PDB file of C-alpha atoms in Angstrom:
ATOM      1  CA  MET A   1     -37.080  21.470 -73.133  1.00 56.00           C
ATOM      2  CA  ALA A   2     -37.095  24.606 -75.256  1.00 56.00           C
ATOM      3  CA  THR A   3     -40.462  26.006 -76.331  1.00 62.00           C
ATOM      4  CA  TRP A   4     -41.352  28.750 -78.776  1.00 65.00           C
ATOM      5  CA  GLY A   5     -41.875  32.201 -77.284  1.00 67.00           C
ATOM      6  CA  ASP A   6     -40.368  31.288 -73.913  1.00 68.00           C
ATOM      7  CA  LEU A   7     -38.833  34.431 -72.375  1.00 72.00           C
ATOM      8  CA  LEU A   8     -37.560  32.768 -69.191  1.00 75.00           C
ATOM      9  CA  PHE A   9     -35.074  30.003 -68.490  1.00 78.00           C
ATOM     10  CA  GLN A  10     -35.701  26.478 -69.675  1.00 76.00           C
ATOM     11  CA  ASP A  11     -36.884  23.981 -67.094  1.00 77.00           C
ATOM     12  CA  SER A  12     -33.909  22.777 -65.097  1.00 79.00           C
ATOM     13  CA  VAL A  13     -32.843  19.150 -65.121  1.00 82.00           C
ATOM     14  CA  SER A  14     -29.861  19.506 -62.767  1.00 84.00           C
ATOM     15  CA  PRO A  15     -29.446  20.895 -59.225  1.00 82.00           C
ATOM     16  CA  LEU A  16     -26.932  23.485 -60.469  1.00 84.00           C
ATOM     17  CA  MET A  17     -29.415  24.905 -62.958  1.00 85.00           C
ATOM     18  CA  GLU A  18     -31.996  25.161 -60.188  1.00 85.00           C
ATOM     19  CA  GLN A  19     -29.519  27.197 -58.135  1.00 86.00           C
ATOM     20  CA  LEU A  20     -28.802  29.433 -61.131  1.00 87.00           C
ATOM     21  CA  ILE A  21     -32.515  30.145 -61.551  1.00 87.00           C
ATOM     22  CA  PHE A  22     -32.897  30.862 -57.812  1.00 88.00           C
ATOM     23  CA  PHE A  23     -30.015  33.336 -57.942  1.00 89.00           C
ATOM     24  CA  HIS A  24     -31.458  35.001 -61.038  1.00 89.00           C
ATOM     25  CA  ASP A  25     -34.806  35.500 -59.289  1.00 89.00           C
ATOM     26  CA  HIS A  26     -33.052  36.766 -56.146  1.00 91.00           C
ATOM     27  CA  ALA A  27     -30.978  39.343 -58.052  1.00 91.00           C
ATOM     28  CA  LEU A  28     -33.933  40.385 -60.211  1.00 92.00           C
ATOM     29  CA  LEU A  29     -36.067  41.084 -57.131  1.00 92.00           C
ATOM     30  CA  ILE A  30     -33.342  43.327 -55.675  1.00 92.00           C
ATOM     31  CA  LEU A  31     -32.987  45.177 -58.992  1.00 92.00           C
ATOM     32  CA  LEU A  32     -36.751  45.769 -59.173  1.00 94.00           C
ATOM     33  CA  LEU A  33     -36.768  47.166 -55.627  1.00 92.00           C
ATOM     34  CA  ILE A  34     -33.850  49.496 -56.408  1.00 90.00           C
ATOM     35  CA  THR A  35     -35.461  50.657 -59.644  1.00 92.00           C
ATOM     36  CA  SER A  36     -38.764  51.372 -57.878  1.00 93.00           C
ATOM     37  CA  LEU A  37     -36.980  53.334 -55.137  1.00 88.00           C
ATOM     38  CA  VAL A  38     -34.991  55.428 -57.609  1.00 86.00           C
ATOM     39  CA  ILE A  39     -38.088  56.238 -59.677  1.00 89.00           C
ATOM     40  CA  TYR A  40     -39.960  57.237 -56.528  1.00 86.00           C
ATOM     41  CA  VAL A  41     -37.129  59.519 -55.367  1.00 80.00           C
ATOM     42  CA  ILE A  42     -36.906  61.158 -58.788  1.00 79.00           C
ATOM     43  CA  TYR A  43     -40.659  61.706 -58.762  1.00 81.00           C
ATOM     44  CA  VAL A  44     -40.517  63.307 -55.292  1.00 77.00           C
ATOM     45  CA  LEU A  45     -37.624  65.567 -56.280  1.00 72.00           C
ATOM     46  CA  ALA A  46     -39.366  66.618 -59.471  1.00 71.00           C
ATOM     47  CA  THR A  47     -42.724  67.414 -57.862  1.00 75.00           C
ATOM     48  CA  ASN A  48     -41.787  68.772 -54.426  1.00 69.00           C
ATOM     49  CA  MET A  49     -41.258  72.544 -54.664  1.00 63.00           C
ATOM     50  CA  MET A  50     -40.444  72.867 -50.943  1.00 64.00           C
ATOM     51  CA  LEU A  51     -36.939  71.400 -51.245  1.00 66.00           C
ATOM     52  CA  ASN A  52     -34.025  73.561 -50.160  1.00 63.00           C
ATOM     53  CA  ARG A  53     -32.288  74.450 -53.413  1.00 62.00           C
ATOM     54  CA  PHE A  54     -29.407  76.030 -51.512  1.00 61.00           C
ATOM     55  CA  LEU A  55     -28.527  72.769 -49.735  1.00 60.00           C
ATOM     56  CA  LEU A  56     -24.895  71.976 -50.603  1.00 60.00           C
ATOM     57  CA  GLU A  57     -24.229  68.919 -48.482  1.00 68.00           C
ATOM     58  CA  GLY A  58     -25.861  66.631 -45.949  1.00 69.00           C
ATOM     59  CA  GLN A  59     -23.800  64.215 -43.909  1.00 77.00           C
ATOM     60  CA  GLU A  60     -26.755  61.999 -43.016  1.00 77.00           C
ATOM     61  CA  ILE A  61     -27.939  61.467 -46.584  1.00 77.00           C
ATOM     62  CA  GLU A  62     -24.347  60.913 -47.736  1.00 80.00           C
ATOM     63  CA  MET A  63     -24.035  58.161 -45.151  1.00 84.00           C
ATOM     64  CA  VAL A  64     -27.333  56.597 -46.220  1.00 81.00           C
ATOM     65  CA  TRP A  65     -26.556  56.378 -49.933  1.00 81.00           C
ATOM     66  CA  THR A  66     -23.089  54.987 -49.189  1.00 86.00           C
ATOM     67  CA  VAL A  67     -24.014  52.318 -46.642  1.00 90.00           C
ATOM     68  CA  PHE A  68     -27.287  51.227 -48.247  1.00 88.00           C
ATOM     69  CA  PRO A  69     -25.759  50.208 -51.635  1.00 88.00           C
ATOM     70  CA  ALA A  70     -22.914  48.430 -49.811  1.00 90.00           C
ATOM     71  CA  VAL A  71     -25.427  46.327 -47.869  1.00 90.00           C
ATOM     72  CA  ILE A  72     -27.292  45.520 -51.077  1.00 90.00           C
ATOM     73  CA  LEU A  73     -24.056  44.376 -52.748  1.00 90.00           C
ATOM     74  CA  VAL A  74     -23.376  42.041 -49.840  1.00 90.00           C
ATOM     75  CA  PHE A  75     -26.785  40.398 -50.297  1.00 89.00           C
ATOM     76  CA  ILE A  76     -25.913  39.841 -53.964  1.00 90.00           C
ATOM     77  CA  ALA A  77     -22.248  38.899 -53.545  1.00 90.00           C
ATOM     78  CA  PHE A  78     -22.559  36.084 -51.004  1.00 90.00           C
ATOM     79  CA  PRO A  79     -25.112  34.002 -52.984  1.00 87.00           C
ATOM     80  CA  SER A  80     -23.086  34.647 -56.124  1.00 88.00           C
ATOM     81  CA  LEU A  81     -19.831  33.419 -54.562  1.00 88.00           C
ATOM     82  CA  ARG A  82     -21.569  30.357 -53.148  1.00 86.00           C
ATOM     83  CA  LEU A  83     -22.907  29.514 -56.594  1.00 83.00           C
ATOM     84  CA  LEU A  84     -19.501  30.000 -58.231  1.00 83.00           C
ATOM     85  CA  TYR A  85     -17.913  27.514 -55.843  1.00 82.00           C
ATOM     86  CA  LEU A  86     -20.735  25.042 -56.464  1.00 79.00           C
ATOM     87  CA  LEU A  87     -20.203  25.307 -60.226  1.00 76.00           C
ATOM     88  CA  ASP A  88     -16.468  24.646 -59.859  1.00 75.00           C
ATOM     89  CA  GLU A  89     -16.942  21.672 -57.549  1.00 72.00           C
ATOM     90  CA  VAL A  90     -16.097  18.376 -59.254  1.00 70.00           C
ATOM     91  CA  SER A  91     -17.454  15.357 -57.402  1.00 72.00           C
ATOM     92  CA  SER A  92     -16.538  11.735 -57.935  1.00 78.00           C
ATOM     93  CA  SER A  93     -18.178  10.699 -61.187  1.00 79.00           C
ATOM     94  CA  ALA A  94     -19.670   7.440 -62.392  1.00 82.00           C
ATOM     95  CA  LEU A  95     -19.082   8.199 -66.062  1.00 88.00           C
ATOM     96  CA  THR A  96     -16.762  10.371 -68.167  1.00 89.00           C
ATOM     97  CA  LEU A  97     -17.850  11.964 -71.432  1.00 91.00           C
ATOM     98  CA  LYS A  98     -15.207  13.471 -73.719  1.00 93.00           C
ATOM     99  CA  VAL A  99     -16.407  16.220 -76.061  1.00 93.00           C
ATOM    100  CA  LEU A 100     -14.440  17.560 -79.031  1.00 94.00           C
ATOM    101  CA  GLY A 101     -15.567  20.546 -81.083  1.00 93.00           C
ATOM    102  CA  HIS A 102     -14.994  20.672 -84.841  1.00 93.00           C
ATOM    103  CA  GLN A 103     -15.938  23.031 -87.634  1.00 91.00           C
ATOM    104  CA  TRP A 104     -18.860  22.335 -87.546  1.00 90.00           C
ATOM    105  CA  TYR A 105     -19.937  19.298 -85.568  1.00 92.00           C
ATOM    106  CA  TRP A 106     -19.276  17.580 -82.239  1.00 94.00           C
ATOM    107  CA  SER A 107     -17.417  14.361 -81.476  1.00 94.00           C
ATOM    108  CA  TYR A 108     -18.137  12.329 -78.346  1.00 94.00           C
ATOM    109  CA  GLU A 109     -16.160   9.573 -76.663  1.00 93.00           C
ATOM    110  CA  TYR A 110     -17.178   7.265 -73.801  1.00 91.00           C
ATOM    111  CA  SER A 111     -13.685   6.361 -72.635  1.00 85.00           C
ATOM    112  CA  ASP A 112     -15.021   4.139 -69.820  1.00 83.00           C
ATOM    113  CA  PHE A 113     -16.406   1.691 -72.367  1.00 83.00           C
ATOM    114  CA  GLY A 114     -13.525   0.995 -74.731  1.00 77.00           C
ATOM    115  CA  GLN A 115     -13.472   2.786 -78.075  1.00 81.00           C
ATOM    116  CA  LEU A 116     -17.058   3.999 -78.064  1.00 88.00           C
ATOM    117  CA  GLU A 117     -16.974   7.272 -79.999  1.00 89.00           C
ATOM    118  CA  PHE A 118     -19.068   8.933 -82.695  1.00 91.00           C
ATOM    119  CA  ASP A 119     -19.649  12.218 -84.493  1.00 91.00           C
ATOM    120  CA  SER A 120     -22.835  14.221 -84.101  1.00 92.00           C
ATOM    121  CA  TYR A 121     -24.071  16.297 -87.050  1.00 91.00           C
ATOM    122  CA  MET A 122     -27.152  18.436 -87.373  1.00 90.00           C
ATOM    123  CA  LYS A 123     -30.064  16.762 -89.134  1.00 85.00           C
ATOM    124  CA  VAL A 124     -30.705  18.222 -92.561  1.00 79.00           C
ATOM    125  CA  ASP A 125     -34.154  16.685 -93.048  1.00 70.00           C
ATOM    126  CA  ASP A 126     -36.587  18.073 -90.453  1.00 60.00           C
ATOM    127  CA  SER A 127     -39.679  16.333 -91.832  1.00 58.00           C
ATOM    128  CA  GLY A 128     -39.884  14.011 -88.840  1.00 59.00           C
ATOM    129  CA  GLY A 129     -41.371  16.608 -86.506  1.00 58.00           C
ATOM    130  CA  ASP A 130     -38.150  17.331 -84.637  1.00 66.00           C
ATOM    131  CA  PHE A 131     -36.978  20.812 -83.719  1.00 75.00           C
ATOM    132  CA  ARG A 132     -35.700  22.539 -86.839  1.00 79.00           C
ATOM    133  CA  LEU A 133     -31.903  23.082 -86.810  1.00 81.00           C
ATOM    134  CA  LEU A 134     -31.693  21.587 -83.304  1.00 83.00           C
ATOM    135  CA  ASP A 135     -31.849  17.815 -83.729  1.00 85.00           C
ATOM    136  CA  VAL A 136     -28.842  15.663 -84.594  1.00 89.00           C
ATOM    137  CA  ASP A 137     -28.215  12.284 -86.171  1.00 87.00           C
ATOM    138  CA  ASN A 138     -26.414  10.839 -83.121  1.00 88.00           C
ATOM    139  CA  ARG A 139     -27.612  11.961 -79.705  1.00 90.00           C
ATOM    140  CA  VAL A 140     -25.549  11.846 -76.533  1.00 92.00           C
ATOM    141  CA  VAL A 141     -27.151   9.209 -74.286  1.00 92.00           C
ATOM    142  CA  LEU A 142     -26.406   9.512 -70.566  1.00 91.00           C
ATOM    143  CA  PRO A 143     -27.897   7.906 -67.454  1.00 91.00           C
ATOM    144  CA  ALA A 144     -30.063   9.910 -65.072  1.00 88.00           C
ATOM    145  CA  GLY A 145     -29.316   9.812 -61.360  1.00 85.00           C
ATOM    146  CA  CYS A 146     -25.539   9.556 -61.868  1.00 86.00           C
ATOM    147  CA  MET A 147     -22.801  12.160 -61.553  1.00 87.00           C
ATOM    148  CA  ILE A 148     -21.227  12.640 -64.974  1.00 89.00           C
ATOM    149  CA  ARG A 149     -17.891  14.296 -65.711  1.00 89.00           C
ATOM    150  CA  SER A 150     -17.357  16.006 -69.058  1.00 89.00           C
ATOM    151  CA  LEU A 151     -13.958  16.776 -70.593  1.00 91.00           C
ATOM    152  CA  ILE A 152     -14.191  19.361 -73.350  1.00 93.00           C
ATOM    153  CA  SER A 153     -11.665  20.496 -75.951  1.00 93.00           C
ATOM    154  CA  SER A 154     -11.437  21.460 -79.627  1.00 93.00           C
ATOM    155  CA  VAL A 155      -9.382  20.408 -82.643  1.00 91.00           C
ATOM    156  CA  ASP A 156      -9.498  23.639 -84.648  1.00 89.00           C
ATOM    157  CA  VAL A 157     -11.014  26.878 -83.250  1.00 92.00           C
ATOM    158  CA  ILE A 158     -12.732  27.871 -80.016  1.00 94.00           C
ATOM    159  CA  HIS A 159     -16.199  26.397 -79.581  1.00 94.00           C
ATOM    160  CA  SER A 160     -18.526  26.351 -76.566  1.00 93.00           C
ATOM    161  CA  TRP A 161     -20.564  23.353 -75.448  1.00 93.00           C
ATOM    162  CA  ALA A 162     -23.718  24.775 -73.890  1.00 91.00           C
ATOM    163  CA  VAL A 163     -26.882  23.002 -72.695  1.00 89.00           C
ATOM    164  CA  PRO A 164     -29.181  25.510 -70.922  1.00 86.00           C
ATOM    165  CA  GLY A 165     -31.296  22.890 -69.167  1.00 85.00           C
ATOM    166  CA  LEU A 166     -28.178  21.518 -67.473  1.00 86.00           C
ATOM    167  CA  GLY A 167     -26.723  24.904 -66.620  1.00 85.00           C
ATOM    168  CA  VAL A 168     -23.532  23.883 -68.459  1.00 87.00           C
ATOM    169  CA  LYS A 169     -21.566  26.194 -70.759  1.00 89.00           C
ATOM    170  CA  LEU A 170     -17.898  25.363 -71.243  1.00 88.00           C
ATOM    171  CA  ASP A 171     -15.476  26.662 -73.851  1.00 91.00           C
ATOM    172  CA  ALA A 172     -13.778  24.105 -76.078  1.00 92.00           C
ATOM    173  CA  VAL A 173     -10.299  25.576 -76.570  1.00 93.00           C
ATOM    174  CA  PRO A 174      -7.659  23.933 -78.811  1.00 92.00           C
ATOM    175  CA  GLY A 175      -4.817  22.493 -76.749  1.00 90.00           C
ATOM    176  CA  ARG A 176      -6.701  22.921 -73.478  1.00 91.00           C
ATOM    177  CA  LEU A 177      -8.901  20.511 -71.534  1.00 90.00           C
ATOM    178  CA  ASN A 178     -11.853  21.974 -69.626  1.00 90.00           C
ATOM    179  CA  GLN A 179     -13.706  19.910 -67.064  1.00 88.00           C
ATOM    180  CA  SER A 180     -17.189  20.065 -65.638  1.00 86.00           C
ATOM    181  CA  SER A 181     -19.659  17.755 -63.933  1.00 86.00           C
ATOM    182  CA  PHE A 182     -23.431  17.559 -64.008  1.00 86.00           C
ATOM    183  CA  PHE A 183     -26.287  15.432 -62.751  1.00 86.00           C
ATOM    184  CA  PHE A 184     -29.581  14.541 -64.406  1.00 88.00           C
ATOM    185  CA  GLU A 185     -32.549  14.502 -62.048  1.00 87.00           C
ATOM    186  CA  ARG A 186     -34.880  12.936 -64.595  1.00 86.00           C
ATOM    187  CA  GLY A 187     -35.029  11.616 -68.117  1.00 84.00           C
ATOM    188  CA  GLY A 188     -35.744  13.594 -71.271  1.00 85.00           C
ATOM    189  CA  LEU A 189     -34.256  15.372 -74.263  1.00 86.00           C
ATOM    190  CA  TRP A 190     -32.135  18.452 -73.660  1.00 87.00           C
ATOM    191  CA  TYR A 191     -31.064  20.734 -76.485  1.00 89.00           C
ATOM    192  CA  GLY A 192     -28.102  23.068 -76.759  1.00 89.00           C
ATOM    193  CA  GLN A 193     -25.918  24.837 -79.284  1.00 90.00           C
ATOM    194  CA  CYS A 194     -22.391  26.082 -79.756  1.00 91.00           C
ATOM    195  CA  SER A 195     -22.213  29.407 -77.895  1.00 91.00           C
ATOM    196  CA  GLU A 196     -18.950  30.695 -79.333  1.00 90.00           C
ATOM    197  CA  ILE A 197     -18.815  32.245 -82.806  1.00 91.00           C
ATOM    198  CA  CYS A 198     -16.642  29.668 -84.557  1.00 89.00           C
ATOM    199  CA  GLY A 199     -17.100  30.393 -88.252  1.00 87.00           C
ATOM    200  CA  ALA A 200     -19.582  30.375 -91.093  1.00 90.00           C
ATOM    201  CA  ASN A 201     -21.610  27.387 -89.849  1.00 89.00           C
ATOM    202  CA  HIS A 202     -21.480  28.301 -86.175  1.00 90.00           C
ATOM    203  CA  SER A 203     -25.273  28.130 -85.845  1.00 88.00           C
ATOM    204  CA  PHE A 204     -25.448  24.665 -87.399  1.00 91.00           C
ATOM    205  CA  MET A 205     -23.747  22.515 -84.752  1.00 91.00           C
ATOM    206  CA  PRO A 206     -26.487  21.752 -82.209  1.00 91.00           C
ATOM    207  CA  ILE A 207     -26.265  19.516 -79.145  1.00 92.00           C
ATOM    208  CA  VAL A 208     -28.854  16.945 -78.078  1.00 91.00           C
ATOM    209  CA  VAL A 209     -28.457  15.080 -74.794  1.00 91.00           C
ATOM    210  CA  GLU A 210     -30.856  12.248 -73.994  1.00 90.00           C
ATOM    211  CA  SER A 211     -31.029  11.225 -70.344  1.00 90.00           C
ATOM    212  CA  VAL A 212     -32.402   7.750 -69.708  1.00 91.00           C
ATOM    213  CA  THR A 213     -32.588   5.339 -66.812  1.00 90.00           C
ATOM    214  CA  VAL A 214     -29.501   3.336 -65.884  1.00 89.00           C
ATOM    215  CA  SER A 215     -31.037   0.166 -67.323  1.00 90.00           C
ATOM    216  CA  GLY A 216     -31.933   2.044 -70.501  1.00 89.00           C
ATOM    217  CA  PHE A 217     -28.358   3.313 -70.740  1.00 89.00           C
ATOM    218  CA  LEU A 218     -26.993  -0.234 -70.376  1.00 90.00           C
ATOM    219  CA  ASP A 219     -29.371  -1.424 -73.117  1.00 89.00           C
ATOM    220  CA  TRP A 220     -28.101   1.383 -75.363  1.00 89.00           C
ATOM    221  CA  LEU A 221     -24.511   0.362 -74.669  1.00 89.00           C
ATOM    222  CA  LYS A 222     -25.264  -3.240 -75.633  1.00 88.00           C
ATOM    223  CA  ALA A 223     -26.844  -2.039 -78.879  1.00 87.00           C
ATOM    224  CA  VAL A 224     -23.943   0.182 -79.945  1.00 83.00           C
ATOM    225  CA  LEU A 225     -20.984  -1.899 -78.757  1.00 78.00           C
TER     226      LEU A 225
END
């Protein structure tokens, strides 16, 4: 979950988020190597007085600084394309969650279980020790170990349903249905927020997803139905 002062990604709860973190580390390592090389070359050029200042062209060095960046881009492009296809892949799901964005709260519907739907508002009273401005009155409860499909839309303006721990960020566009799928590897509480500026109370429509065991999810269904 989110912690104060954390400069890196949140701990992943889904395989897709793990792949996103791996790709981030891979690209960051390449950028650090390039930055170190450029700084070293600048230092050599600035301190070496034996360079030929009348040199107008050099075919070898032109070839090097054309081919070398192209090879680097290939090492970045292929993992990136693989990850994009993984993010777009929609597998057969065990459960469908419908999400509707409003100004300024979220509505959820479990269409597989009749008319199970509810609204989720931010908690005003934070005296219970919960995260300030991040907890809600009705959490989304989903089973861990199951593939879950989410259908996201909006009834007024563009919103964005984003849960960093899941690696999910989908725009909720009026009149359009966006689809994604995710998988919980373990139980816990996962926090998110609307990531599209949607009006005056944009920062006051948080998301809380609670992943539980399948038996715990069935017990929750019996309690709410």
